[in-house]
Amino acid sequence: MAEVNLLARYPKAKRNIKARTLHKEENRRIALQFGKEYFDGTREQGYGGYRYDGRWIPIAEDMVRHFGLSAGQRVLDVGCGKGFLVKDLMKVCPGLEVFGLDISAYAVLNAEPEVIGRLHIGNAVKLPFPDRSFDAVIAINTVHNLERAGCVQALREIERVSRGCSYIQVDAYRSPEERKLFEDWMLTARTYGMPEDWREILKEAGYTGDYYWTILEIDPEGLSS
Ligand SMILES: C[S@@+](CC[C@H](N)C(=O)[O-])C[C@H]1O[C@@H](n2cnc3c(N)ncnc32)[C@H](O)[C@@H]1O
């Protein structure tokens, strides 16, 4: 188990935190449905347009290198959305067999053409796959959308279906200031905390894979990156 940032090359975005704090409860209620509004509605209620732009290619390259993946091996992306990472893993490593699972029927029904048939609608707490069926399992910003017991269950499921290689990334903060920023911005997280809180959860689940944190950093202009 290693703390390693496999999203180091993911582009940083400026975020208008203030706009998110207006009508927060209603925005959160809508976002948690993981429907069209969350992916392709306004920025206040989610991504504000979840479109493929190739930003996952460098991350896919880093994952292939980190796990030593090669043609013929099988990878699962839990919380795959429309399958951008699924597509890019197959692009950077031809012959790699990549699949995804997401709770959102909207995302799966609006998947990238290259991944149609590779994405499943389902819940991370009960992965519909046999034990040890994937060489690597990835879950980026997905597990924290469950309540704590669900997080533990999802981590156990990742552990169960993987053959030893996995990577999760979850929301966290390191200070009261970062916590405030995070709570103002986030829409869908149900479990979050300091890295040490997460390490407890990983331990309780018996998770042996790699992990890292999504942390919103304070920006002096009031727009966070
Ligand atoms: C913040 S998005 C991340 C999407 C993608 N991994 C990325 O990083 O762009 C969270 C994703 O998790 C999915 N999701 C939320 N709860 C889930 C669950 N219990 N099981 C599976 N997927 C879930 C959502 O539909 C959404 O696609």
Coordinates of C-alpha atoms and ligand atoms in Angstrom, one line a residue:
M1 CA 0.0 0.0 0.0
A2 CA 1.5 3.3 -1.0
E3 CA 0.6 7.0 -0.9
V4 CA 1.2 8.0 -4.5
N5 CA -0.3 10.8 -6.6
L6 CA -1.2 9.3 -10.0
L7 CA -3.2 12.4 -10.9
A8 CA -0.1 14.7 -10.6
R9 CA -0.5 15.6 -14.3
Y10 CA -4.3 16.4 -14.1
P11 CA -4.8 20.0 -15.0
K12 CA -5.7 22.4 -12.2
A13 CA -8.9 24.3 -12.5
K14 CA -10.0 27.7 -11.1
R15 CA -13.2 27.3 -9.1
N16 CA -15.7 30.0 -8.3
I17 CA -16.4 28.8 -4.7
K18 CA -18.8 31.7 -4.0
A19 CA -21.2 30.8 -6.8
R20 CA -21.4 27.2 -5.4
T21 CA -22.4 28.4 -1.9
L22 CA -25.7 29.9 -3.2
H23 CA -28.6 27.4 -3.2
K24 CA -26.1 24.8 -1.9
E25 CA -28.7 22.4 -0.5
E26 CA -30.8 22.3 -3.6
N27 CA -27.6 22.0 -5.8
R28 CA -26.4 19.1 -3.6
R29 CA -29.8 17.3 -3.8
I30 CA -29.7 17.5 -7.6
A31 CA -26.0 16.6 -8.0
L32 CA -26.5 13.5 -5.8
Q33 CA -28.8 12.0 -8.5
F34 CA -25.8 11.8 -10.8
G35 CA -28.0 12.6 -13.7
K36 CA -27.8 15.0 -16.7
E37 CA -27.8 18.0 -14.4
Y38 CA -24.7 16.8 -12.6
F39 CA -22.7 16.0 -15.7
D40 CA -24.0 18.4 -18.3
G41 CA -25.9 21.0 -16.4
T42 CA -24.6 24.2 -14.7
R43 CA -21.3 24.5 -12.9
E44 CA -23.3 25.2 -9.7
Q45 CA -24.8 21.7 -9.9
G46 CA -21.9 19.7 -11.1
Y47 CA -19.3 19.6 -13.9
G48 CA -21.0 22.2 -16.1
G49 CA -20.4 20.0 -19.1
Y50 CA -18.5 16.7 -18.7
R51 CA -16.8 16.4 -22.2
Y52 CA -13.9 14.4 -23.4
D53 CA -10.8 16.6 -24.0
G54 CA -7.9 14.2 -23.6
R55 CA -6.9 15.4 -20.1
W56 CA -6.8 11.8 -18.8
I57 CA -4.1 10.7 -21.3
P58 CA -1.1 11.7 -19.2
I59 CA -2.8 10.1 -16.1
A60 CA -3.4 6.9 -18.1
E61 CA 0.3 6.9 -19.1
D62 CA 1.3 7.2 -15.5
M63 CA -1.1 4.4 -14.4
V64 CA 0.2 2.1 -17.1
R65 CA 3.8 2.8 -16.0
H66 CA 3.0 2.6 -12.3
F67 CA 1.2 -0.8 -12.5
G68 CA 3.3 -2.2 -15.4
L69 CA 0.2 -2.8 -17.4
S70 CA 0.4 -4.5 -20.8
A71 CA -1.8 -5.8 -23.6
G72 CA -4.2 -8.6 -22.6
Q73 CA -4.5 -7.5 -18.9
R74 CA -7.8 -6.3 -17.5
V75 CA -8.5 -3.1 -15.7
L76 CA -11.7 -1.8 -14.0
D77 CA -12.5 1.9 -13.4
V78 CA -15.1 2.2 -10.6
G79 CA -17.0 5.5 -10.9
C80 CA -16.0 5.7 -14.6
G81 CA -18.5 8.4 -15.6
K82 CA -18.7 8.5 -19.4
G83 CA -15.5 6.4 -19.7
F84 CA -12.9 9.0 -20.4
L85 CA -10.2 7.2 -18.5
V86 CA -11.3 3.8 -19.8
K87 CA -10.9 5.2 -23.4
D88 CA -7.5 6.7 -22.6
L89 CA -6.0 3.7 -20.9
M90 CA -6.8 1.7 -24.0
K91 CA -5.4 4.4 -26.2
V92 CA -2.1 4.6 -24.4
C93 CA -1.8 0.8 -24.0
P94 CA -3.2 -0.9 -27.1
G95 CA -4.6 -4.3 -26.3
L96 CA -5.3 -3.5 -22.6
E97 CA -8.8 -4.6 -21.7
V98 CA -10.4 -1.8 -19.8
F99 CA -13.9 -1.8 -18.3
G100 CA -15.9 0.7 -16.2
L101 CA -18.7 0.7 -13.7
D102 CA -20.8 3.7 -12.6
I103 CA -24.0 4.3 -10.7
S104 CA -25.2 6.8 -13.3
A105 CA -27.3 5.5 -16.1
Y106 CA -27.0 8.9 -17.7
A107 CA -23.2 8.7 -17.8
V108 CA -23.2 5.2 -19.2
L109 CA -25.8 6.0 -21.8
N110 CA -23.8 9.0 -22.9
A111 CA -20.4 7.2 -22.9
E112 CA -17.6 7.8 -25.4
P113 CA -18.2 5.7 -28.6
E114 CA -14.9 3.8 -28.1
V115 CA -16.1 2.3 -24.8
I116 CA -19.7 1.4 -25.6
G117 CA -20.3 -2.1 -24.2
R118 CA -17.4 -1.8 -21.7
L119 CA -19.3 0.2 -19.1
H120 CA -21.7 -1.3 -16.5
I121 CA -24.3 0.4 -14.5
G122 CA -23.9 -0.6 -10.9
N123 CA -22.9 0.3 -7.3
A124 CA -19.3 0.3 -6.0
V125 CA -20.6 -1.4 -2.8
K126 CA -21.5 -4.6 -4.8
L127 CA -19.2 -5.1 -7.8
P128 CA -20.8 -7.6 -10.2
F129 CA -17.5 -9.4 -10.9
P130 CA -15.8 -12.5 -9.7
D131 CA -12.9 -12.4 -7.1
R132 CA -9.5 -11.5 -8.5
S133 CA -10.9 -10.7 -12.0
F134 CA -8.9 -7.6 -12.8
D135 CA -5.2 -6.9 -12.9
A136 CA -5.8 -3.4 -11.6
V137 CA -8.8 -1.6 -10.2
I138 CA -9.1 2.2 -10.1
A139 CA -11.6 4.5 -8.3
I140 CA -11.1 8.2 -8.7
N141 CA -13.2 10.6 -6.6
T142 CA -15.9 7.9 -6.2
V143 CA -15.7 6.1 -2.9
H144 CA -16.2 9.3 -0.8
N145 CA -19.7 9.6 -2.3
L146 CA -20.8 6.8 0.0
E147 CA -21.5 7.0 3.7
R148 CA -18.7 5.7 5.9
A149 CA -19.9 2.0 6.0
G150 CA -20.4 2.1 2.3
C151 CA -16.8 3.4 1.8
V152 CA -15.5 0.4 3.8
Q153 CA -17.7 -2.0 1.7
A154 CA -16.6 -0.4 -1.6
L155 CA -12.9 -0.7 -0.6
R156 CA -13.5 -4.3 0.3
E157 CA -15.1 -4.9 -3.1
I158 CA -12.1 -3.2 -4.9
E159 CA -9.8 -5.5 -2.9
R160 CA -11.9 -8.6 -3.7
V161 CA -12.0 -8.1 -7.5
S162 CA -8.4 -7.0 -7.9
R163 CA -5.3 -9.2 -8.1
G164 CA -3.4 -6.9 -5.9
C165 CA -3.0 -3.6 -7.8
S166 CA -5.5 -0.8 -7.1
Y167 CA -5.6 3.0 -6.8
I168 CA -8.2 5.1 -5.1
Q169 CA -8.4 8.9 -4.8
V170 CA -10.7 10.6 -2.3
D171 CA -11.6 14.1 -1.0
A172 CA -9.6 15.3 2.0
Y173 CA -8.3 18.4 3.6
R174 CA -5.3 19.2 5.9
S175 CA -6.4 22.2 7.9
P176 CA -9.6 23.9 9.1
E177 CA -9.2 26.5 6.2
E178 CA -9.0 23.7 3.6
R179 CA -12.0 22.0 5.3
K180 CA -14.1 25.2 5.0
L181 CA -13.2 25.6 1.3
F182 CA -14.0 22.0 0.6
E183 CA -17.4 22.1 2.4
D184 CA -18.3 25.2 0.4
W185 CA -17.3 23.6 -2.9
M186 CA -18.3 19.9 -2.7
L187 CA -21.7 18.7 -3.8
T188 CA -21.7 14.9 -3.5
A189 CA -19.2 13.7 -0.9
R190 CA -20.7 12.0 2.1
T191 CA -17.5 10.8 3.8
Y192 CA -14.4 13.0 4.0
G193 CA -11.7 14.0 6.5
M194 CA -8.0 14.4 7.1
P195 CA -5.6 11.9 5.4
E196 CA -5.3 10.2 8.8
D197 CA -9.1 9.7 9.0
W198 CA -8.9 8.1 5.6
R199 CA -6.0 5.9 6.6
E200 CA -8.2 4.5 9.4
I201 CA -11.0 3.7 6.9
L202 CA -8.5 2.0 4.6
K203 CA -7.1 0.0 7.5
E204 CA -10.6 -1.0 8.7
A205 CA -11.5 -2.2 5.1
G206 CA -8.2 -4.2 4.8
Y207 CA -7.4 -2.2 1.7
T208 CA -3.9 -3.0 0.4
G209 CA -3.8 -0.8 -2.7
D210 CA -2.4 2.6 -3.5
Y211 CA -4.2 5.9 -2.7
Y212 CA -4.0 9.6 -2.8
W213 CA -6.1 12.7 -1.8
T214 CA -8.1 15.3 -3.8
I215 CA -7.4 18.5 -1.8
L216 CA -8.7 21.9 -2.8
E217 CA -5.9 24.4 -2.1
I218 CA -6.5 28.0 -0.9
D219 CA -6.1 30.6 -3.6
P220 CA -5.4 34.2 -2.5
E221 CA -7.8 35.6 -5.1
G222 CA -10.7 33.7 -3.6
L223 CA -10.8 31.3 -6.5
S224 CA -9.5 28.0 -5.5
S225 CA -7.4 25.7 -7.6
Ligands
LIG1 C1 -16.6 13.0 -9.1 S1 -17.3 11.9 -10.3 C2 -15.7 11.2 -10.9 C3 -15.8 10.6 -12.2 C4 -14.5 10.1 -12.8 N1 -13.9 9.0 -12.0 C5 -13.5 11.3 -12.9 O1 -12.6 11.4 -12.1 O2 -13.7 12.1 -13.8 C6 -17.9 10.6 -9.3 C7 -18.4 9.4 -10.1 O3 -18.8 8.4 -9.2 C8 -20.1 7.9 -9.6 N2 -20.7 7.3 -8.4 C9 -21.2 7.9 -7.3 N3 -21.5 7.0 -6.4 C10 -21.3 5.8 -6.9 C11 -21.5 4.4 -6.5 N4 -22.0 4.2 -5.3 N5 -21.1 3.4 -7.2 C12 -20.5 3.7 -8.5 N6 -20.3 4.9 -9.0 C13 -20.7 5.9 -8.2 C14 -20.8 9.1 -10.2 O4 -21.9 8.8 -11.0 C15 -19.7 9.8 -10.9 O5 -19.5 9.3 -12.2

